[in-house]
Coordinates of C-alpha atoms and ligand atoms in Angstrom, one line a residue:
X1 CA -0.2 -0.1 -0.2
X2 CA 1.4 3.3 -1.7
X3 CA 0.7 5.6 1.1
X4 CA 1.0 9.6 0.7
X5 CA 2.2 11.7 4.1
X6 CA 1.7 15.4 3.3
X7 CA 3.6 17.4 5.5
X8 CA 7.3 15.8 7.1
X9 CA 6.9 17.4 11.0
X10 CA 7.2 15.2 13.6
X11 CA 4.0 14.0 13.0
X12 CA 4.2 13.0 9.9
X13 CA 7.5 11.2 10.3
X14 CA 5.8 9.2 13.4
X15 CA 2.9 7.7 10.5
X16 CA 5.3 7.4 8.0
X17 CA 7.8 5.3 10.6
X18 CA 4.9 3.5 11.9
X19 CA 3.4 3.0 8.9
X20 CA 7.3 1.7 7.5
X21 CA 6.9 -0.6 10.1
X22 CA 3.6 -2.5 9.2
X23 CA 4.8 -3.2 6.1
X24 CA 3.3 0.0 4.0
X25 CA 5.1 2.2 1.6
X26 CA 4.5 5.6 3.0
X27 CA 6.2 8.3 0.9
X28 CA 6.6 11.8 3.1
X29 CA 5.6 14.6 1.1
X30 CA 7.2 18.0 3.0
X31 CA 7.0 21.6 1.4
X32 CA 9.8 22.7 2.4
X33 CA 13.2 22.4 1.7
X34 CA 14.2 20.1 5.3
X35 CA 12.0 18.0 7.4
X36 CA 11.2 17.8 10.9
X37 CA 8.4 20.9 11.2
X38 CA 9.1 22.7 14.3
X39 CA 12.0 21.2 15.2
X40 CA 14.7 22.6 13.8
X41 CA 18.4 23.6 14.5
X42 CA 20.3 26.6 13.6
X43 CA 23.6 28.0 14.0
X44 CA 24.7 30.5 16.5
X45 CA 27.9 31.6 16.1
X46 CA 30.0 28.1 16.0
X47 CA 27.1 26.2 18.0
X48 CA 23.9 24.4 16.3
X49 CA 20.9 24.7 18.9
X50 CA 17.3 24.5 18.8
X51 CA 15.2 27.4 17.8
X52 CA 11.6 25.5 17.8
X53 CA 11.1 22.8 20.4
X54 CA 13.4 22.1 22.7
X55 CA 12.6 19.5 24.8
X56 CA 9.8 16.6 25.4
X57 CA 7.6 15.4 27.6
X58 CA 8.4 12.0 29.3
X59 CA 5.8 11.5 31.3
X60 CA 4.0 9.6 28.4
X61 CA 6.2 7.1 26.7
X62 CA 5.5 8.5 22.7
X63 CA 8.3 10.4 21.9
X64 CA 10.7 8.6 23.9
X65 CA 9.6 5.6 22.6
X66 CA 10.1 7.1 19.3
X67 CA 13.4 8.5 20.2
X68 CA 14.9 5.3 21.4
X69 CA 13.6 3.3 18.3
X70 CA 16.0 5.8 16.4
X71 CA 18.9 4.8 18.2
X72 CA 18.8 8.3 20.4
X73 CA 17.9 6.7 23.5
X74 CA 21.5 7.1 24.8
X75 CA 21.4 11.3 23.8
X76 CA 18.2 11.2 26.3
X77 CA 19.1 14.5 28.8
X78 CA 17.3 15.6 31.4
X79 CA 17.7 19.7 31.9
X80 CA 19.5 20.9 35.2
X81 CA 16.9 20.7 38.4
X82 CA 16.9 25.0 38.5
X83 CA 13.3 26.2 38.8
X84 CA 12.0 29.2 36.9
X85 CA 11.4 32.6 37.0
X86 CA 8.8 35.0 36.6
X87 CA 8.7 39.0 35.6
X88 CA 6.5 40.6 37.2
X89 CA 5.9 44.3 38.3
X90 CA 9.6 44.8 38.3
X91 CA 10.9 42.1 39.8
X92 CA 12.2 38.8 38.7
X93 CA 10.3 36.2 41.4
X94 CA 10.7 32.4 41.9
X95 CA 8.2 30.5 39.8
X96 CA 6.0 28.8 42.8
X97 CA 5.2 25.4 42.7
X98 CA 1.9 25.2 40.6
X99 CA -0.2 22.7 39.2
X100 CA -0.4 24.9 35.1
X101 CA -0.5 28.0 37.2
X102 CA -2.9 26.7 40.1
X103 CA -0.6 27.0 43.4
X104 CA -0.1 24.3 45.4
X105 CA 2.3 25.5 48.1
X106 CA 0.6 28.8 49.7
X107 CA 3.7 29.6 51.9
X108 CA 5.6 29.8 49.2
X109 CA 3.5 31.7 47.0
X110 CA 3.4 34.5 49.8
X111 CA 7.4 34.5 49.3
X112 CA 7.5 34.8 46.0
X113 CA 5.3 38.3 46.3
X114 CA 3.6 37.7 42.8
X115 CA 0.2 38.6 44.3
X116 CA -0.7 41.7 46.0
X117 CA -3.9 40.2 46.9
X118 CA -5.5 38.0 49.0
X119 CA -5.9 34.8 47.8
X120 CA -9.8 34.0 48.0
X121 CA -10.4 30.4 47.5
X122 CA -14.7 29.8 45.9
X123 CA -15.1 26.0 45.7
X124 CA -17.8 25.6 42.4
X125 CA -18.3 22.8 39.8
X126 CA -16.5 21.6 36.9
X127 CA -19.2 22.9 34.6
X128 CA -20.2 20.1 31.5
X129 CA -19.6 22.5 28.4
X130 CA -16.3 23.6 27.6
X131 CA -15.5 27.2 29.0
X132 CA -12.2 28.8 28.9
X133 CA -9.4 28.9 31.5
X134 CA -9.5 32.2 32.5
X135 CA -13.1 32.2 33.3
X136 CA -12.7 28.8 35.0
X137 CA -9.6 29.9 37.3
X138 CA -10.5 33.6 37.8
X139 CA -13.9 32.2 39.5
X140 CA -12.8 30.2 41.5
X141 CA -9.1 31.7 43.0
X142 CA -9.6 35.4 41.9
X143 CA -8.0 37.1 38.8
X144 CA -4.4 37.6 39.5
X145 CA -4.1 33.6 40.1
X146 CA -4.8 34.0 35.9
X147 CA -3.0 37.1 35.5
X148 CA -0.2 36.1 37.1
X149 CA 0.0 32.3 37.3
X150 CA -1.8 30.8 34.3
X151 CA -0.7 33.5 31.8
X152 CA 2.7 32.8 31.6
X153 CA 2.2 29.5 31.9
X154 CA -0.2 28.6 29.3
X155 CA 1.5 31.5 27.3
X156 CA 4.6 29.3 27.1
X157 CA 2.8 26.2 26.0
X158 CA 0.5 28.1 23.5
X159 CA 1.8 31.3 23.1
X160 CA -2.2 32.2 23.7
X161 CA -4.0 34.0 26.0
X162 CA -6.5 32.3 28.9
X163 CA -9.6 34.0 28.1
X164 CA -9.5 32.2 24.7
X165 CA -7.7 29.3 25.4
X166 CA -10.3 26.6 26.3
X167 CA -10.2 24.5 29.6
X168 CA -11.2 21.4 28.2
X169 CA -8.6 21.1 25.5
X170 CA -6.0 23.4 26.6
X171 CA -5.7 22.9 30.0
X172 CA -7.6 19.8 31.7
X173 CA -5.5 19.3 34.2
X174 CA -6.5 22.1 35.8
X175 CA -11.0 20.7 35.2
X176 CA -8.8 17.9 37.0
X177 CA -8.4 19.5 40.3
X178 CA -11.9 19.6 40.9
X179 CA -14.3 22.2 42.4
X180 CA -11.7 22.9 45.3
X181 CA -8.5 24.0 42.9
X182 CA -6.6 24.9 45.7
X183 CA -7.1 21.4 47.8
X184 CA -6.7 19.9 44.2
X185 CA -3.7 21.1 43.8
X186 CA -2.1 20.5 47.0
X187 CA -3.2 16.6 46.6
X188 CA -2.2 16.4 43.2
X189 CA 1.8 17.7 44.2
X190 CA 1.4 15.3 47.3
X191 CA 1.2 12.6 45.0
X192 CA 3.8 10.5 44.4
X193 CA 5.8 11.5 41.2
X194 CA 6.8 8.9 38.6
X195 CA 10.7 8.4 38.8
X196 CA 12.7 10.8 36.2
X197 CA 12.2 14.3 35.2
X198 CA 9.1 15.6 33.6
X199 CA 11.2 17.2 30.5
X200 CA 13.7 15.6 28.7
X201 CA 15.9 16.8 25.8
X202 CA 18.0 15.5 23.2
X203 CA 22.5 16.0 23.3
X204 CA 22.4 18.2 20.7
X205 CA 19.5 19.3 20.2
X206 CA 15.7 17.7 19.8
X207 CA 15.9 19.0 16.6
X208 CA 18.2 16.0 15.6
X209 CA 14.9 13.8 16.3
X210 CA 13.5 13.6 12.8
X211 CA 16.2 13.4 10.2
X212 CA 16.9 10.5 12.8
X213 CA 13.9 9.1 12.0
X214 CA 14.3 9.6 8.6
X215 CA 17.7 7.6 8.5
X216 CA 16.6 4.4 10.0
X217 CA 12.7 4.5 9.0
X218 CA 13.1 3.2 6.1
X219 CA 10.6 5.3 3.7
X220 CA 10.7 7.7 1.0
X221 CA 11.0 11.2 1.7
X222 CA 10.7 14.4 -1.0
X223 CA 11.7 17.9 0.6
X224 CA 10.8 20.7 -1.7
X225 CA 7.4 18.8 -2.6
X226 CA 4.6 20.8 -1.4
X227 CA 1.4 19.3 -2.2
X228 CA -1.3 21.3 -4.4
X229 CA -4.2 19.6 -4.2
X230 CA -6.3 15.8 -3.1
X231 CA -8.6 14.2 -5.3
X232 CA -10.7 10.9 -4.6
X233 CA -9.9 9.0 -7.9
X234 CA -11.2 5.4 -7.8
X235 CA -10.3 3.4 -5.0
X236 CA -7.0 5.2 -4.8
X237 CA -5.8 9.1 -4.4
X238 CA -4.5 11.4 -6.9
X239 CA -2.4 14.3 -5.2
X240 CA -0.5 17.1 -7.1
X241 CA 2.6 17.3 -5.9
X242 CA 6.0 20.5 -6.4
X243 CA 6.2 23.6 -7.3
X244 CA 3.6 25.4 -9.7
X245 CA 5.8 25.3 -13.1
X246 CA 6.8 21.6 -12.6
X247 CA 3.7 20.1 -10.5
X248 CA 2.9 16.7 -11.3
X249 CA -0.1 14.5 -10.9
X250 CA 0.1 10.9 -8.7
X251 CA -1.7 8.4 -7.6
X252 CA -1.1 6.3 -4.3
X253 CA -3.5 4.1 -2.2
X254 CA -4.4 6.2 1.5
X255 CA -3.3 9.7 2.1
X256 CA -2.2 10.8 6.1
X257 CA -2.5 14.8 6.2
X258 CA -0.7 15.9 8.6
X259 CA 0.5 19.7 7.5
X260 CA -1.2 22.1 9.3
X261 CA -4.9 23.2 9.3
X262 CA -4.7 26.3 6.7
X263 CA -3.0 23.6 4.4
X264 CA -5.3 20.7 5.6
X265 CA -8.3 23.1 5.4
X266 CA -7.3 24.0 1.6
X267 CA -6.0 20.2 0.8
X268 CA -9.1 18.4 2.2
X269 CA -11.8 21.2 0.5
X270 CA -13.2 18.2 -1.8
X271 CA -12.8 15.0 -0.5
X272 CA -14.4 16.5 3.5
X273 CA -15.5 19.8 3.2
X274 CA -16.9 19.6 6.8
X275 CA -13.9 18.6 8.1
X276 CA -11.8 21.1 5.6
X277 CA -14.8 23.7 7.2
X278 CA -13.9 23.4 11.0
X279 CA -10.2 23.2 9.9
X280 CA -10.6 26.7 8.4
X281 CA -11.4 28.6 11.7
X282 CA -8.5 26.9 13.5
X283 CA -6.4 30.3 14.4
X284 CA -2.1 29.5 14.9
X285 CA -0.1 32.1 16.9
X286 CA 3.0 33.4 15.4
X287 CA 6.1 33.9 17.4
X288 CA 9.9 34.3 17.1
X289 CA 12.8 32.9 18.5
X290 CA 15.3 35.0 19.0
X291 CA 18.7 33.2 20.3
X292 CA 22.1 34.6 21.8
X293 CA 25.0 33.7 22.5
X294 CA 26.5 36.1 25.3
X295 CA 30.4 36.9 26.2
X296 CA 30.9 37.3 30.3
X297 CA 27.2 37.4 31.3
X298 CA 26.1 36.9 34.6
X299 CA 22.5 35.4 34.7
X300 CA 19.9 35.5 38.1
X301 CA 19.6 31.9 39.6
X302 CA 16.9 30.2 37.1
X303 CA 17.0 28.5 34.1
X304 CA 14.9 31.7 32.9
X305 CA 12.1 33.9 33.3
X306 CA 8.2 33.6 31.8
X307 CA 6.6 37.4 31.6
X308 CA 2.9 37.8 32.1
X309 CA 1.3 39.6 29.2
X310 CA -0.5 42.3 31.9
X311 CA 4.0 43.2 31.8
X312 CA 3.7 44.1 27.8
X313 CA 7.3 43.5 27.4
X314 CA 8.3 42.3 23.8
X315 CA 9.5 38.8 25.4
X316 CA 6.8 36.8 26.5
X317 CA 10.1 34.1 28.0
X318 CA 13.5 33.4 28.0
X319 CA 15.3 29.8 28.2
X320 CA 19.2 30.6 29.8
X321 CA 19.8 27.5 27.4
X322 CA 22.9 26.7 28.6
X323 CA 22.1 26.7 32.4
X324 CA 19.2 24.8 31.4
X325 CA 21.4 21.9 29.6
X326 CA 24.5 20.7 30.6
X327 CA 25.2 19.5 26.7
X328 CA 24.8 23.2 25.8
X329 CA 26.7 24.5 28.4
X330 CA 29.6 22.1 27.0
X331 CA 29.5 23.3 23.9
X332 CA 29.4 26.7 24.4
X333 CA 33.2 26.4 27.0
X334 CA 32.8 29.7 28.8
X335 CA 30.1 31.3 26.6
X336 CA 26.4 31.6 27.7
X337 CA 23.3 30.8 25.6
X338 CA 19.9 32.9 26.0
X339 CA 16.9 31.9 24.3
X340 CA 14.6 34.7 23.7
X341 CA 10.9 34.3 22.7
X342 CA 8.3 37.2 20.7
X343 CA 4.8 37.1 20.1
X344 CA 1.5 35.8 21.2
X345 CA -1.4 35.3 19.2
X346 CA -3.0 37.9 16.9
X347 CA 1.0 39.7 16.9
X348 CA 1.3 38.6 13.3
X349 CA 3.5 42.3 13.4
X350 CA 6.3 41.1 15.3
X351 CA 7.1 38.8 12.1
X352 CA 7.5 41.8 10.0
X353 CA 10.0 44.3 11.8
X354 CA 13.3 43.1 10.6
X355 CA 16.0 40.2 12.2
X356 CA 17.7 43.5 13.3
X357 CA 15.1 45.1 15.3
X358 CA 13.7 42.1 16.6
X359 CA 17.6 41.7 18.2
X360 CA 17.5 45.1 19.9
X361 CA 13.7 44.6 20.8
X362 CA 14.8 41.2 23.0
X363 CA 18.4 42.4 23.7
X364 CA 16.5 45.7 25.3
X365 CA 13.9 43.8 27.2
X366 CA 16.1 40.9 28.3
X367 CA 19.1 44.0 29.5
X368 CA 16.0 45.5 31.5
X369 CA 14.3 42.3 32.9
X370 CA 18.6 40.9 34.0
X371 CA 20.4 44.1 34.7
X372 CA 19.0 44.8 38.1
X373 CA 20.1 41.2 39.2
X374 CA 22.8 40.3 37.2
X375 CA 24.4 41.0 33.6
X376 CA 24.0 40.2 30.1
X377 CA 27.7 41.0 28.8
X378 CA 28.0 41.5 25.7
X379 CA 26.7 39.9 22.4
X380 CA 28.7 37.9 19.6
X381 CA 26.4 35.9 17.6
X382 CA 22.8 36.4 16.9
X383 CA 20.4 33.7 15.8
X384 CA 16.5 34.2 14.6
X385 CA 14.1 32.2 13.1
X386 CA 10.2 33.1 12.8
X387 CA 7.7 31.1 13.0
X388 CA 4.2 32.3 11.1
X389 CA 1.0 29.9 12.4
X390 CA 3.9 28.3 14.7
X391 CA 1.3 27.0 17.2
X392 CA -2.3 26.3 17.5
X393 CA -4.6 27.6 19.1
X394 CA -6.9 25.4 21.6
X395 CA -9.9 28.1 22.1
X396 CA -13.3 27.4 23.4
X397 CA -15.1 24.9 21.7
X398 CA -11.8 23.0 20.7
X399 CA -12.9 19.4 21.0
X400 CA -16.1 19.9 19.0
X401 CA -13.7 21.0 16.3
X402 CA -11.7 18.3 16.1
X403 CA -14.7 15.8 16.7
X404 CA -16.0 17.3 13.6
X405 CA -12.8 17.1 11.5
X406 CA -12.4 13.5 12.7
X407 CA -15.9 12.2 12.2
X408 CA -15.6 13.5 9.1
X409 CA -12.4 11.9 7.6
X410 CA -13.8 8.9 9.3
X411 CA -16.2 8.7 6.6
X412 CA -13.3 8.7 3.5
X413 CA -11.7 6.0 3.1
X414 CA -7.8 6.1 2.6
X415 CA -7.9 9.4 4.5
X416 CA -6.3 10.3 8.2
X417 CA -5.1 13.2 9.5
X418 CA -2.7 13.7 12.6
X419 CA -0.8 16.2 14.1
X420 CA -0.6 19.3 16.5
X421 CA -3.5 21.0 15.3
X422 CA -6.0 18.2 17.6
X423 CA -4.8 16.3 20.7
X424 CA -2.1 18.2 22.1
X425 CA 0.9 20.5 20.9
X426 CA 3.5 19.3 22.4
X427 CA 5.8 16.5 20.4
X428 CA 4.4 13.4 22.8
X429 CA 1.2 14.7 22.0
X430 CA 1.8 15.2 17.7
X431 CA 3.9 11.8 17.4
X432 CA 1.0 9.9 19.6
X433 CA -1.4 11.4 16.5
X434 CA 1.1 10.6 13.8
X435 CA 0.8 7.0 15.4
X436 CA -2.6 6.1 15.5
X437 CA -3.4 8.1 11.9
X438 CA -0.8 5.2 10.7
X439 CA -2.7 2.6 12.5
X440 CA -5.4 3.3 11.6
X441 CA -4.1 3.8 7.7
X442 CA -3.1 -0.1 8.3
X443 CA -5.8 -1.9 9.6
X444 CA -8.2 0.2 7.3
Ligands
FAD501 C1 8.7 28.1 18.6 C2 8.4 26.9 19.4 C3 8.6 26.3 20.7 C4 8.3 25.0 20.8 N1 8.6 24.2 21.7 C5 8.1 23.2 22.3 C6 8.6 21.9 23.0 O1 10.1 22.9 24.1 N2 8.2 21.0 23.4 C7 7.3 20.6 22.8 O2 6.7 19.2 23.2 N3 6.9 20.5 22.0 C8 7.1 22.4 22.1 N4 6.5 23.1 20.8 C9 5.2 22.5 19.9 C10 5.7 21.6 19.0 O3 7.0 21.3 18.4 C11 4.9 21.1 17.9 O4 3.2 21.1 18.0 C12 4.8 20.1 16.6 O5 6.2 19.6 16.7 C13 4.2 20.4 15.6 O6 4.7 19.1 14.5 P1 3.3 18.7 13.2 O7 4.3 17.6 12.6 O8 2.2 19.4 13.9 O9 3.9 20.0 12.6 P2 4.8 21.4 11.8 O10 6.0 21.1 12.3 O11 4.3 22.1 11.8 O12 4.9 20.2 10.3 C14 4.4 20.1 9.5 C15 4.7 20.4 8.0 O13 3.9 19.9 7.3 C16 4.8 21.0 5.6 N5 3.6 21.5 5.1 C17 2.2 22.3 5.0 N6 2.1 22.7 4.5 C18 2.3 21.2 2.9 C19 2.0 21.2 2.3 N7 0.8 21.1 1.0 N8 2.8 20.5 1.3 C20 3.6 19.5 1.8 N9 4.3 19.6 3.0 C21 3.2 20.8 3.9 C22 5.3 22.0 7.0 O14 6.1 22.5 6.0 C23 6.1 21.5 8.0 O15 7.4 20.5 7.8 C24 7.3 24.5 20.3 C25 6.5 25.0 18.9 C26 7.0 26.4 18.6 C27 7.0 26.9 17.6

């Protein structure tokens, strides 16, 4: 069975890997010059660093299983066990322990000085219908907890706003705390944790994973192969692939759609119109990652900091990467690597600024946040990576949107979808959707 996998991000590669293992003949059709999508490494001076995703959840097995399967298991590394900070009201403060922003240690919360008002807690049942994360938390713990704790943590994952993000799809862990959020968070924090770190990286960067999947996977990959059209053709599919000036038509027995929602929506308009219409309503946040190689830096203790949107800085987070990842500190010698990110959903203008302006904006924020407590030092190299359509926004009602897509796609023989648009934006969740799409195709 020849299967076209549209999109060579980690979802498409996971699907292709499992299709090949199951005896099918997948062909990955990737529009850009390289596979990996949001898993990508670039040069920063003499170093190579991740400029997209840099860590993956280890508390669910899918991403680490794939990493082991492609021979990179020995390179899985834990981040240094140093907590993160929050920039709030003119100070870098220790991020107290929370469950996705819901405080689990009131003593640590008080000493962080993050909240100005005393924490009022109202228990209220978890509603059956979806609501925004902000509404759910503000009704139970007050708006300040949303603004100062939930927003920076959610922003770090979705680059979106708690007022729009869905409780059920974007923060099910908060809903699972039950009607009394503080009691639920305290209880959750006291439960024994599985051994090992929750998040892991790869020596040399998570961006090594896609090429390793290709090297070991035994399937065909074509880059620069934008898919422009898809239609049912008898019992199979006909795809239009390649540059507009030299597009070719090709037949496949099945299609796994692993491209982000805007492309998936356009391509499925004829084959699965209800799915296509639903996908057209999925918004994405665009963002920029600006990396710095610094000499003589003396950074405050912590692996980096998050910034709540109420602070209205340009940077929304910074990772002190060479402190977080030992392999990077070793490669950097005495130099320091810092990664900043700019832009949230709706701030598309950020991406249109030129590289020099983005570097200036990020550096100016970095200096004003870090310098009261440390030194940024001098910049010896920079890297700028734009992510147009970087992260899908799981807004209120997202689960209904996904149900509409999957129900419609299920009626079309030989068609599956996977990727960050559906069941979670993290690498582990995305790899899982690729594997599940492969299994359904093989069972098809
Ligand atoms: C800056 C940033 C940092 C992140 N950090 C983390 C992190 O630390 N940990 C974590 O777990 N997750 C992180 N994420 C999220 C995670 O990286 C992504 O959700 C995930 O990699 C998405 O994978 P995907 O395969 O679904 O999509 P993508 O990576 O977007 O891949 C889709 C591919 O489809 C291709 N394509 C599109 N249209 C077509 C077409 N018509 N024809 C052919 N190909 C097409 C694209 O070129 C692309 O390569 C981060 C995301 C960003 C943007």
